[in-house]
């Protein structure tokens, strides 16, 4: 056992040295979600939701299957070494699982890209989806949304040495990257037609293209962009004001109103008991996103 522990300690030192040598020590600090500050979510004993077909399937399976992102720092990020997912959205998923009577450690996370969320919910690939998922009318025709639990806003990420881009008004003739199937991509295409918009499956691909000078900016929610910038403050900067409102909801199958209302209740309960705030401060709060005012839950009627 001892040599292994020594090796782990050495590996950790290596990481610390590497971070220091790379000059990545700045404000906000480069660190991951703080696991020891995360709340522990009490599993609802004897919880039953027979009116929800999704809950009944999860019950017979024994756990919840949750669609998430795996490359969004502080929101939904998968550690390539351990396979463990962490971040604010992951915590929201754990709260929901516990409230539905399933131990959070049993959640089966599935990485689903922005463009595939509605399909994944429709074909039962996931029970619920928690991943920077904006509630809007076109999507509500395909899926249901519990929440919102957070409101983000669209902004721009540029290279640290960029001087010409301060907001979407400066994007004419520039190449801007976003994720396929996302609201920020659609907004750029519709409202800023002189911008050359390119789309990939994930924002991390866009960030790679930005760092390798293949695009001039990346656009999506401030939450996501600030996470990348916090991890690479020497190379990346978020500029301009937010130019949209992105209320984040928990995606559910469209006709499963019982599940949607149960998740609305669970969000309200986790707001009251302080879990949401505590989870936020140990995750997304670390990337420099200001503490949010909780949005009112939109418990819209079944239709
Ligand atoms: N919140 C936006 C959306 O739902 C952008 C982030 C994302 O693609 O997940 O489209």
Coordinates of C-alpha atoms and ligand atoms in Angstrom, one line a residue, residues 69 72 113-115 117 129 131-136 139 152 178-185 201 203 219-221 223-224 246-248, ligand 1:
X69 CA -22.5 17.4 -20.1
X72 CA -18.2 22.1 -18.9
X113 CA -24.6 16.9 -26.5
X114 CA -26.8 19.9 -26.8
X115 CA -28.2 18.9 -30.2
X117 CA -31.1 16.3 -25.7
X129 CA -31.5 15.8 -18.4
X131 CA -27.0 20.3 -18.3
X132 CA -27.2 24.0 -19.0
X133 CA -30.5 23.4 -20.7
X134 CA -32.4 26.6 -21.5
X135 CA -36.2 26.5 -21.2
X136 CA -37.9 27.9 -24.2
X139 CA -38.2 23.0 -26.8
X152 CA -27.5 32.4 -17.2
X178 CA -20.8 27.5 -30.6
X179 CA -22.5 24.2 -30.1
X180 CA -24.9 22.7 -32.6
X181 CA -28.5 22.8 -31.4
X182 CA -27.8 25.5 -28.8
X183 CA -29.8 28.7 -28.3
X184 CA -26.6 30.9 -28.4
X185 CA -25.8 29.6 -31.9
X201 CA -20.9 19.1 -30.9
X203 CA -18.0 23.9 -26.4
X219 CA -20.2 32.1 -27.7
X220 CA -22.6 30.5 -25.2
X221 CA -23.8 31.0 -21.6
X223 CA -21.5 30.1 -16.8
X224 CA -19.8 27.9 -19.3
X246 CA -31.0 31.5 -20.4
X247 CA -33.2 30.0 -17.6
X248 CA -31.9 26.5 -16.9
Ligands
LIG1 N1 -28.2 27.1 -22.4 C1 -28.0 27.1 -23.8 C2 -28.8 26.0 -24.5 O1 -29.5 25.3 -23.8 C3 -26.5 26.9 -24.2 C4 -25.8 25.9 -23.4 C5 -25.9 24.5 -24.0 O2 -25.8 24.3 -25.2 O3 -26.1 23.5 -23.2 O4 -28.8 25.8 -25.7

